Coordinates of C-alpha atoms in Angstrom, one line a residue:
Chain M
M1 CA -27.3 17.3 35.1
R2 CA -28.7 21.1 35.4
R3 CA -29.9 19.8 39.3
F4 CA -26.1 19.0 39.6
L5 CA -24.7 21.9 38.3
H6 CA -27.3 24.4 40.3
R7 CA -26.2 22.3 43.7
C8 CA -22.4 22.7 43.2
G9 CA -22.9 26.5 42.0
M10 CA -25.6 27.0 44.9
A11 CA -22.5 25.1 47.4
L12 CA -19.9 27.1 45.9
A13 CA -21.8 30.3 46.3
A14 CA -22.8 29.5 50.2
W15 CA -19.2 29.2 50.5
A16 CA -18.4 32.4 49.1
L17 CA -20.5 33.9 51.6
V18 CA -18.6 32.1 54.6
L19 CA -15.6 33.6 53.4
V20 CA -16.5 37.1 52.8
V21 CA -19.2 37.0 56.1
L22 CA -16.2 35.9 58.2
P23 CA -13.1 36.2 57.2
G24 CA -11.8 34.6 60.3
A25 CA -13.2 31.5 60.0
A26 CA -11.2 29.8 57.2
S27 CA -8.0 31.2 58.7
A28 CA -8.5 29.6 61.8
Q29 CA -8.7 26.3 60.3
E30 CA -6.2 24.8 57.7
L31 CA -8.5 22.7 56.0
L32 CA -12.2 23.0 55.9
F33 CA -14.5 21.1 54.1
D34 CA -17.8 20.3 52.9
W35 CA -19.4 18.0 50.1
S36 CA -22.9 17.8 48.1
P37 CA -25.0 16.0 48.6
H38 CA -25.0 14.7 51.8
R39 CA -26.0 11.5 51.4
I40 CA -26.6 9.9 48.2
Q41 CA -30.2 8.9 47.8
I42 CA -31.2 5.5 45.4
T43 CA -34.6 5.9 44.4
S44 CA -36.4 4.0 41.6
D45 CA -34.6 6.8 39.0
F46 CA -31.7 6.2 40.2
T47 CA -29.0 6.3 37.5
G48 CA -26.1 7.3 39.2
A49 CA -25.2 10.4 41.4
P50 CA -22.2 12.8 41.2
V51 CA -21.0 14.4 44.1
I52 CA -18.4 17.6 44.6
V53 CA -16.2 17.5 47.4
F54 CA -15.4 21.2 48.1
G55 CA -13.7 23.5 50.7
V56 CA -10.9 25.8 51.4
V57 CA -7.0 25.8 52.5
D58 CA -5.5 28.7 54.1
G59 CA -1.9 28.7 53.5
P60 CA 0.1 26.3 50.9
G61 CA 0.3 23.0 50.0
D62 CA -1.3 20.3 47.9
V63 CA -4.7 18.7 48.4
I64 CA -5.6 15.1 48.1
V65 CA -9.8 13.7 48.4
V66 CA -10.2 10.2 48.5
V67 CA -13.4 8.2 48.4
R68 CA -13.5 4.7 49.6
G69 CA -16.8 2.4 49.9
P70 CA -17.7 0.0 51.8
T71 CA -15.7 -3.1 52.1
D72 CA -16.6 -6.7 50.9
S73 CA -15.2 -10.0 50.5
I74 CA -14.9 -10.9 46.4
S75 CA -14.6 -14.4 44.6
V76 CA -12.6 -13.4 41.8
R77 CA -13.2 -16.4 39.0
R78 CA -11.1 -18.0 35.9
K79 CA -12.3 -19.9 33.1
R80 CA -10.3 -22.5 32.0
R81 CA -11.2 -24.6 28.9
F82 CA -12.3 -28.2 30.2
A83 CA -13.4 -31.1 27.9
G84 CA -14.0 -28.3 24.8
I85 CA -16.4 -25.4 26.8
W86 CA -15.2 -22.6 29.1
I87 CA -15.7 -23.5 32.6
N88 CA -15.1 -21.6 35.8
R89 CA -12.1 -23.6 37.5
D90 CA -9.7 -21.3 39.8
E91 CA -10.9 -18.9 42.4
V92 CA -9.5 -16.7 44.3
E93 CA -10.8 -14.9 47.5
F94 CA -10.1 -11.1 48.7
D95 CA -10.8 -9.3 51.5
D96 CA -12.2 -6.3 53.0
V97 CA -12.3 -4.8 49.3
P98 CA -13.5 -1.3 49.1
A99 CA -16.6 -1.3 46.7
Y100 CA -15.6 2.0 45.3
Y101 CA -12.3 3.7 45.6
A102 CA -11.6 7.1 43.7
V103 CA -9.0 9.6 44.0
A104 CA -8.1 13.5 43.0
S105 CA -5.3 15.7 43.7
S106 CA -4.2 18.7 43.0
R107 CA -0.9 17.7 41.8
P108 CA 0.4 13.8 40.8
L109 CA 0.6 12.2 43.8
N110 CA 4.0 11.2 43.1
E111 CA 4.9 14.8 43.2
I112 CA 3.2 15.3 46.3
L113 CA 4.5 12.4 48.8
S114 CA 6.6 10.0 48.8
E115 CA 6.0 6.6 47.3
E116 CA 6.3 4.9 51.1
T117 CA 3.3 7.5 52.5
L118 CA 0.9 6.9 49.3
K119 CA 1.7 3.1 49.7
Q120 CA 1.1 3.4 53.9
R121 CA -2.0 5.4 53.3
Q122 CA -3.6 3.5 50.4
I123 CA -3.6 6.8 48.2
G124 CA -3.8 5.8 44.6
I125 CA -5.3 3.0 43.0
E126 CA -1.8 0.8 42.5
T127 CA -1.5 1.2 46.4
L128 CA -4.9 -0.5 47.7
Q129 CA -3.9 -3.5 49.9
L130 CA -5.9 -6.5 48.4
V131 CA -5.0 -9.4 51.1
S132 CA -6.0 -13.0 50.0
A133 CA -5.6 -16.0 52.0
D134 CA -5.9 -18.1 49.2
S135 CA -2.7 -19.5 48.2
D136 CA -2.7 -19.6 44.4
D137 CA 0.5 -19.1 41.8
D138 CA -1.6 -16.2 39.7
V139 CA -2.6 -14.3 42.9
D140 CA -1.4 -10.7 41.0
L141 CA -3.4 -11.7 38.2
F142 CA -6.3 -12.0 39.7
R143 CA -5.7 -9.2 42.2
Q144 CA -5.2 -7.0 38.7
A145 CA -8.4 -9.0 37.0
L146 CA -10.5 -7.6 40.0
V147 CA -9.0 -4.0 39.9
E148 CA -9.6 -4.0 35.6
R149 CA -13.2 -5.0 36.5
R150 CA -13.9 -3.0 38.9
Q151 CA -12.2 0.1 36.7
A152 CA -14.6 -1.0 33.5
A153 CA -17.7 -0.4 35.9
G154 CA -16.7 3.1 37.2
L155 CA -16.2 1.8 40.6
Y156 CA -12.3 2.2 40.8
S157 CA -10.7 5.6 38.9
R158 CA -8.5 4.6 36.5
E159 CA -6.6 7.7 36.8
P160 CA -6.3 10.6 39.7
G161 CA -9.1 12.7 39.5
S162 CA -7.8 16.5 39.9
V163 CA -8.5 18.8 42.6
K164 CA -9.3 22.3 41.3
L165 CA -7.4 25.2 43.6
V166 CA -8.3 28.3 42.7
G167 CA -7.6 31.9 44.3
S168 CA -5.0 33.2 46.7
Q169 CA -5.2 32.7 50.5
P170 CA -7.0 31.2 51.6
R171 CA -7.6 29.1 48.2
L172 CA -10.5 27.3 47.2
F173 CA -10.7 23.7 46.6
R174 CA -13.1 21.4 45.0
A175 CA -12.9 18.0 43.4
N176 CA -15.3 15.8 41.6
F177 CA -16.9 12.6 41.8
F178 CA -19.5 10.1 40.3
F179 CA -21.1 6.7 41.9
P180 CA -22.7 4.8 38.9
A181 CA -25.8 3.1 39.4
S182 CA -24.5 -0.2 40.5
A183 CA -22.3 1.1 43.5
A184 CA -23.1 -0.9 46.3
V185 CA -25.3 0.8 49.3
G186 CA -23.1 1.4 52.4
S187 CA -21.5 4.0 54.3
Y188 CA -18.8 5.3 52.1
R189 CA -15.4 7.7 53.5
I190 CA -14.7 11.0 52.2
E191 CA -10.7 12.0 53.3
T192 CA -9.5 15.1 52.8
I193 CA -5.6 15.4 53.3
L194 CA -3.3 19.0 53.1
V195 CA 0.2 17.9 51.9
R196 CA 3.1 20.8 53.0
D197 CA 6.9 20.3 52.1
G198 CA 6.5 16.2 51.1
A199 CA 4.3 15.6 54.5
I200 CA 1.0 15.3 55.5
A201 CA -0.1 18.7 57.4
K202 CA -3.5 17.5 57.9
A203 CA -6.1 14.9 57.2
Q204 CA -9.9 15.1 57.4
S205 CA -12.4 12.0 57.1
I206 CA -16.1 11.8 56.9
A207 CA -18.8 9.6 56.2
L208 CA -21.3 9.7 53.4
P209 CA -24.2 7.5 53.4
L210 CA -25.5 5.9 50.6
S211 CA -28.8 4.1 50.6
Q212 CA -32.0 3.1 49.4
E213 CA -35.0 5.2 49.9
G214 CA -38.6 5.6 49.2
R215 CA -40.4 2.6 47.5
V216 CA -37.2 0.9 46.3
A217 CA -35.6 1.0 50.1
D218 CA -39.1 -0.5 51.0
V219 CA -38.9 -3.4 48.8
T220 CA -35.6 -4.4 49.6
L221 CA -36.0 -4.1 53.3
W222 CA -39.0 -6.1 52.9
A223 CA -37.7 -9.0 50.6
H224 CA -34.7 -9.7 53.3
E225 CA -36.3 -8.8 56.6
Q226 CA -39.9 -10.7 56.1
A227 CA -38.9 -12.9 53.2
P228 CA -41.8 -15.7 53.6
A229 CA -44.4 -12.8 53.7
Y230 CA -42.9 -11.1 50.1
G231 CA -42.7 -14.4 48.4
L232 CA -46.7 -14.7 49.4
I233 CA -47.1 -11.6 48.4
A234 CA -45.4 -12.1 44.9
I235 CA -47.1 -14.9 44.1
I236 CA -50.5 -13.3 45.4
L237 CA -49.9 -10.5 42.9
S238 CA -49.2 -12.9 40.4
L239 CA -52.2 -14.6 40.5
L240 CA -54.6 -11.6 40.8
S241 CA -52.8 -10.1 37.3
G242 CA -53.3 -13.5 35.7
W243 CA -56.7 -13.6 36.7
A244 CA -57.7 -9.6 36.2
A245 CA -55.9 -10.3 32.5
H246 CA -58.1 -13.3 32.1
L247 CA -61.0 -11.5 32.9
L248 CA -60.2 -7.9 31.0
F249 CA -59.9 -9.7 27.9
R250 CA -62.9 -11.9 28.1
R251 CA -64.4 -9.1 27.8
L252 CA -63.2 -7.6 25.0
Chain H
M1 CA -36.7 6.3 30.7
Q2 CA -34.7 4.1 33.0
I3 CA -36.3 2.0 36.5
Y4 CA -34.0 1.3 39.0
L5 CA -34.6 -2.6 40.3
P6 CA -34.5 -3.0 44.0
I7 CA -33.2 -6.6 44.3
A8 CA -31.5 -7.0 40.9
E9 CA -29.7 -3.9 42.1
V10 CA -29.3 -2.4 38.3
S11 CA -30.7 0.1 36.2
V12 CA -32.6 -1.2 33.2
N13 CA -34.8 1.0 30.4
I14 CA -39.0 0.3 31.3
L15 CA -40.1 0.3 28.0
L16 CA -37.3 -2.0 27.1
L17 CA -38.8 -4.3 29.4
L18 CA -42.4 -3.4 28.6
T19 CA -41.4 -4.5 25.4
M20 CA -39.7 -8.2 25.7
G21 CA -42.5 -8.8 27.8
A22 CA -44.7 -8.5 25.1
A23 CA -42.4 -9.8 22.6
V24 CA -42.4 -13.1 24.8
G25 CA -45.8 -12.7 25.9
F26 CA -46.9 -12.6 22.0
L27 CA -44.9 -15.5 20.9
S28 CA -46.4 -17.7 24.1
G29 CA -49.9 -16.4 23.1
L30 CA -49.2 -17.3 19.0
F31 CA -47.4 -20.6 19.7
G32 CA -49.1 -21.5 22.7
V33 CA -45.8 -21.6 24.6
G34 CA -44.6 -20.5 28.0
G35 CA -42.6 -18.1 27.0
G36 CA -39.7 -18.3 29.7
F37 CA -37.3 -19.8 28.2
L38 CA -37.0 -17.0 25.6
M39 CA -37.6 -14.2 28.6
T40 CA -34.6 -15.9 30.7
P41 CA -31.9 -15.6 27.8
L42 CA -33.2 -12.2 27.2
L43 CA -33.4 -10.6 30.5
I44 CA -29.6 -11.7 31.3
F45 CA -28.8 -10.2 27.6
A46 CA -30.2 -7.3 29.4
G47 CA -28.3 -7.0 32.2
V48 CA -30.1 -8.4 34.9
P49 CA -27.9 -11.1 36.7
P50 CA -29.0 -14.3 36.3
A51 CA -30.0 -15.5 39.8
V52 CA -32.3 -12.4 39.6
V53 CA -34.2 -13.6 36.4
V54 CA -34.7 -17.0 37.3
G55 CA -36.4 -15.7 40.5
T56 CA -38.3 -13.8 39.1
S57 CA -39.3 -15.6 36.1
A58 CA -41.1 -17.8 37.8
S59 CA -43.2 -15.0 39.8
Q60 CA -44.4 -14.2 36.1
I61 CA -44.7 -17.5 34.9
V62 CA -47.5 -18.2 37.7
A63 CA -49.4 -14.8 36.0
S64 CA -49.1 -16.3 32.4
S65 CA -50.2 -19.9 33.8
V66 CA -53.6 -18.4 35.8
S67 CA -54.9 -16.6 32.7
G68 CA -54.0 -19.3 30.2
V69 CA -55.9 -22.3 32.6
L70 CA -59.3 -20.3 33.1
A71 CA -59.4 -20.0 29.8
H72 CA -58.5 -24.0 29.3
W73 CA -60.5 -24.6 32.4
S74 CA -64.0 -22.7 30.6
R75 CA -64.0 -25.4 28.2
G76 CA -63.1 -28.0 30.7
N77 CA -60.1 -29.1 29.4
V78 CA -58.1 -29.5 32.6
D79 CA -57.7 -32.9 34.4
F80 CA -57.3 -31.9 37.8
K81 CA -56.6 -35.4 39.2
M82 CA -53.5 -36.0 36.9
G83 CA -52.5 -31.8 37.5
L84 CA -52.3 -33.0 41.5
V85 CA -50.4 -36.3 40.6
L86 CA -47.6 -34.4 38.7
L87 CA -47.8 -31.5 41.2
V88 CA -46.4 -34.1 43.8
G89 CA -43.8 -34.8 41.6
G90 CA -43.5 -31.2 41.1
F91 CA -43.4 -30.0 44.4
L92 CA -40.4 -32.0 45.4
G93 CA -38.6 -31.7 42.0
S94 CA -38.5 -28.1 42.0
S95 CA -38.0 -28.0 46.1
F96 CA -34.6 -29.7 45.1
G97 CA -33.9 -28.0 42.2
V98 CA -33.6 -24.9 44.6
L99 CA -31.8 -26.1 47.1
L100 CA -29.1 -27.6 43.5
F101 CA -29.5 -23.5 42.5
T102 CA -28.0 -22.7 45.9
V103 CA -25.1 -24.8 46.2
L104 CA -24.2 -24.1 42.4
K105 CA -24.5 -20.5 43.1
Q106 CA -22.1 -21.3 45.6
I107 CA -19.3 -23.2 44.1
G108 CA -19.5 -20.7 41.1
Q109 CA -20.9 -23.0 37.9
I110 CA -25.0 -21.6 38.7
D111 CA -24.3 -19.7 35.0
L112 CA -22.3 -22.7 33.2
V113 CA -25.3 -25.0 34.5
I114 CA -28.2 -22.6 33.7
T115 CA -26.3 -22.1 29.8
L116 CA -25.8 -25.5 29.5
S117 CA -29.3 -26.9 30.4
Y118 CA -30.6 -24.4 27.9
V119 CA -28.3 -25.8 25.0
V120 CA -29.3 -28.6 25.6
L121 CA -33.4 -28.1 26.0
L122 CA -33.4 -25.4 23.4
S123 CA -31.7 -27.6 20.6
I124 CA -34.1 -31.1 21.6
I125 CA -36.9 -29.0 21.3
G126 CA -36.0 -27.2 18.4
V127 CA -35.3 -30.3 16.4
L128 CA -38.3 -32.0 17.6
M129 CA -40.6 -29.1 16.7
L130 CA -38.8 -28.9 13.3
V131 CA -39.5 -32.3 12.2
E132 CA -42.7 -32.2 13.8
A133 CA -43.9 -28.9 12.2
T134 CA -42.1 -29.8 8.3
R135 CA -43.9 -33.3 8.6
A136 CA -47.4 -31.9 9.4
F137 CA -47.2 -29.3 6.4
L138 CA -45.8 -31.8 4.0
R139 CA -48.7 -34.2 5.1
R140 CA -51.3 -30.4 4.8
R141 CA -49.9 -30.7 1.6
S142 CA -50.9 -34.2 0.3
L143 CA -54.2 -34.4 2.1
T144 CA -53.6 -37.2 3.4
A145 CA -54.8 -37.9 7.3
P146 CA -51.8 -40.7 9.6
L147 CA -54.0 -43.2 11.5
R148 CA -53.1 -43.2 14.8
K149 CA -53.6 -45.9 17.2
L150 CA -55.6 -45.2 20.2
H151 CA -53.8 -46.9 22.8
Q152 CA -50.4 -48.8 22.8
H153 CA -49.4 -50.8 25.3
T154 CA -45.1 -50.2 26.5
W155 CA -43.2 -51.1 29.7
V156 CA -44.9 -48.3 31.1
H157 CA -47.8 -50.1 31.7
G158 CA -46.0 -52.5 34.0
L159 CA -45.4 -49.8 36.7
P160 CA -47.0 -50.3 40.2
F161 CA -49.2 -47.8 41.9
K162 CA -51.8 -47.9 38.8
M163 CA -54.9 -45.0 39.2
R164 CA -57.4 -44.4 37.1
F165 CA -57.8 -40.7 35.5
R166 CA -61.2 -40.5 34.0
Q167 CA -61.3 -37.3 32.3
S168 CA -57.8 -38.2 30.3
R169 CA -59.0 -41.6 29.7
L170 CA -56.1 -43.3 31.5
Y171 CA -55.4 -46.3 33.8
I172 CA -51.7 -45.7 34.3
S173 CA -49.2 -46.3 37.6
A174 CA -49.2 -42.6 39.5
L175 CA -45.2 -43.0 39.6
L176 CA -45.0 -41.9 35.9
P177 CA -46.6 -38.4 35.8
M178 CA -45.0 -38.0 39.2
A179 CA -41.6 -38.6 37.9
I180 CA -42.3 -36.0 35.0
G181 CA -43.2 -33.8 37.4
F182 CA -40.4 -34.3 39.2
I183 CA -37.8 -33.6 36.4
V184 CA -39.4 -31.0 35.0
G185 CA -39.7 -29.0 38.6
I186 CA -36.2 -29.1 39.1
L187 CA -36.2 -27.4 35.1
V188 CA -38.3 -24.7 36.7
A189 CA -36.1 -24.1 39.5
I190 CA -32.8 -24.0 37.9
M191 CA -33.7 -22.2 34.2
G192 CA -36.8 -20.1 35.6
V193 CA -38.7 -21.6 32.7
G194 CA -42.7 -23.0 33.3
G195 CA -41.3 -26.4 32.1
G196 CA -44.5 -26.5 29.6
F197 CA -42.0 -27.5 26.5
V198 CA -41.0 -30.4 27.9
M199 CA -44.0 -31.1 30.0
V200 CA -46.6 -31.1 27.3
P201 CA -44.2 -33.9 24.6
A202 CA -44.1 -35.8 28.1
M203 CA -47.7 -36.0 28.8
I204 CA -48.8 -36.5 25.3
Y205 CA -45.9 -39.1 24.2
L206 CA -45.1 -40.7 27.4
L207 CA -48.4 -40.6 29.5
G208 CA -50.5 -41.1 26.1
M209 CA -53.1 -38.1 27.2
P210 CA -55.6 -36.8 24.8
T211 CA -53.8 -33.4 22.8
R212 CA -57.2 -31.5 24.2
A213 CA -56.6 -31.7 27.8
V214 CA -52.8 -31.4 27.9
A215 CA -52.0 -27.9 27.5
G216 CA -54.9 -26.9 30.2
T217 CA -53.4 -29.4 32.6
S218 CA -49.9 -28.5 32.3
L219 CA -50.6 -24.9 32.9
F220 CA -52.6 -25.9 36.2
Q221 CA -49.8 -27.8 37.6
I222 CA -47.4 -24.7 36.8
I223 CA -48.9 -22.5 38.6
F224 CA -48.5 -24.1 41.5
V225 CA -44.6 -25.3 40.8
T226 CA -43.7 -21.7 39.7
A227 CA -45.6 -20.5 42.7
N228 CA -43.2 -23.1 45.3
V229 CA -40.6 -21.7 43.4
T230 CA -40.8 -17.8 44.1
F231 CA -41.8 -18.8 47.4
L232 CA -38.4 -20.7 48.1
Q233 CA -36.1 -18.4 45.9
A234 CA -37.8 -15.1 47.9
V235 CA -37.0 -17.2 51.2
Q236 CA -33.7 -18.7 51.0
N237 CA -31.9 -16.7 47.9
H238 CA -33.5 -13.3 48.1
T239 CA -33.9 -13.1 44.2
V240 CA -37.5 -12.1 43.3
D241 CA -37.9 -8.7 42.0
I242 CA -41.5 -7.8 42.2
V243 CA -40.6 -4.2 40.4
L244 CA -38.9 -6.4 37.7
A245 CA -42.2 -8.8 37.5
L246 CA -44.7 -6.8 37.6
L247 CA -43.6 -4.8 34.4
L248 CA -42.7 -8.5 32.6
I249 CA -46.6 -9.4 33.7
V250 CA -47.8 -6.4 32.1
G251 CA -46.3 -6.4 29.1
G252 CA -46.7 -10.2 28.8
V253 CA -50.3 -10.5 29.5
I254 CA -50.8 -7.8 26.7
G255 CA -48.8 -9.9 24.4
A256 CA -50.1 -12.9 24.9
Q257 CA -53.9 -11.7 24.5
V258 CA -52.8 -10.1 21.2
G259 CA -51.1 -13.7 19.9
G260 CA -53.9 -16.2 21.2
R261 CA -56.0 -14.0 19.2
M262 CA -53.3 -13.8 16.0
S263 CA -52.4 -17.9 16.5
N264 CA -56.3 -18.5 14.8
R265 CA -55.8 -16.4 11.3
V266 CA -52.1 -17.5 10.7
P267 CA -50.6 -20.3 9.2
A268 CA -49.3 -22.3 12.3
E269 CA -47.1 -25.1 10.3
Q270 CA -45.1 -22.2 8.6
L271 CA -44.9 -20.3 11.7
R272 CA -44.0 -23.1 13.7
I273 CA -41.0 -23.9 11.5
L274 CA -40.2 -20.4 12.1
L275 CA -40.4 -20.9 15.8
A276 CA -38.3 -23.8 15.3
V277 CA -35.2 -21.9 13.7
L278 CA -35.5 -19.2 16.2
I279 CA -35.2 -21.8 19.0
L280 CA -32.3 -23.3 17.5
A281 CA -30.3 -20.1 16.5
L282 CA -30.4 -19.2 20.2
G283 CA -29.4 -22.4 21.0
A284 CA -26.4 -22.4 19.0
R285 CA -25.9 -18.9 20.0
L286 CA -25.4 -20.2 23.6
A287 CA -23.5 -23.1 22.7
F288 CA -21.1 -20.5 20.8
E289 CA -20.6 -18.8 24.3
L290 CA -19.4 -21.5 25.9
V291 CA -17.2 -23.0 23.2
A292 CA -15.8 -19.8 22.1
T293 CA -12.5 -18.1 23.7
P294 CA -14.3 -15.8 25.9
E295 CA -13.6 -12.2 26.0
D296 CA -13.0 -12.1 29.2
V297 CA -11.8 -14.9 31.5
Y298 CA -12.4 -13.2 35.1
S299 CA -15.5 -13.0 36.7
I300 CA -15.9 -11.6 40.0
V301 CA -18.4 -11.9 42.7
V302 CA -19.7 -10.1 45.5
E303 CA -19.3 -12.5 48.9
K304 CA -22.8 -11.7 51.1

């Protein structure tokens, strides 16, 4: 946490410096943003990571920041009682489900943009379009269950977070996000949107990679790319440690 | 202290894993059981995905079986010929089991099958152990040793492909140990256990092997069957987590040695009764999970 605060402090200080030294830089752009850390690295002590998105807005307007994870197909299963025990009986598959979804805004979303625009741009958790090719009567229930599971895991935001705007023209903004340890690896997208008079004045998006690094990445890559060798090494390691244990404890 | 497990893709407390390994190792050393049937539910409870638990347990059992079999070997208590015949069945059974595991995973019933298998097996073993240990306990009190026939002829001895097993002083059909190996092999693949707790009674009561050769021979074939499962799970399902395996091995090896030393000093029957009760409680807990209305009837799975 301290490291995170330190990092945020450094980042904001850097921006303040940019504003002081280059007063013209911000006014040339209506919306400029950066984020920290630039890539999220999953190492063996990874327990989740905070990310701060910050920037500068020239002129009036509200700011919305949306972070989306890589998409996957997800099966949602429902248990039903069968012969006295609970068994997975129904299954609905959803395509292109983001592994992560969080949104932050400087004011409540429905005060900033019309419902149509929010829906069209998929801003806000309730506008997420989770499409299924399956024709179950209860698709809506399954969809809701999917969102709730993801919210419980900290992967989807429950409520929009806040974008804090500070200073007068040009204004600084920042928003905080958190990626839990269970966040999927892949390419995330950060989208910042500047809204003026109920319309999107400017939108920018950028990729944020979340990847396994170091030993963790080596093991995963190895397990998938060279599965037979990995399996053999796992066996040899086990054989050796069993043998070592025998030798070690026979002497004691 | 948390550690991120690369294959399981979860972050788990490193001390928790070491303690669990040591506790299960201690019990297995104390009672001479493999401990896989305790380790699997514990790891699932700790938040590791069941598929990874089963794949990884297999590699951990390789390690504990090696250290166990070496001790038996030095005392000449391993019937290698019998072990190899069991192994033929074991290889076929475990390969079939891994295939079955993959199919069950695809249709979303693997968790159910794992839990159901545990309920059935834990109940049977718990009851058998409880009865056996209570009898032994009472017998010791009355101080009358029961007489056991050295050899009994049953339908088993009418089967074809007879083989001579000199070390076990048996002349029986090779089909029987192969069938036992096959069934236990399936259990290894699906439940992430060594299967000793099924193998040992089957060897004593079905094959009629002398008790002293049973543990070593069972461990001998478990090494190869669990190695086969480790390999197949790694190749087919990518569910073997080397980091998790090493942590469990370290804890398990130490626990097993301590348990093994303690076992000579504690009253065996009372402890066996205790273990039987523990096993039954675990079985009852899992059975309750199947029957009770779940807190959450929905579950989500990422299709990779």
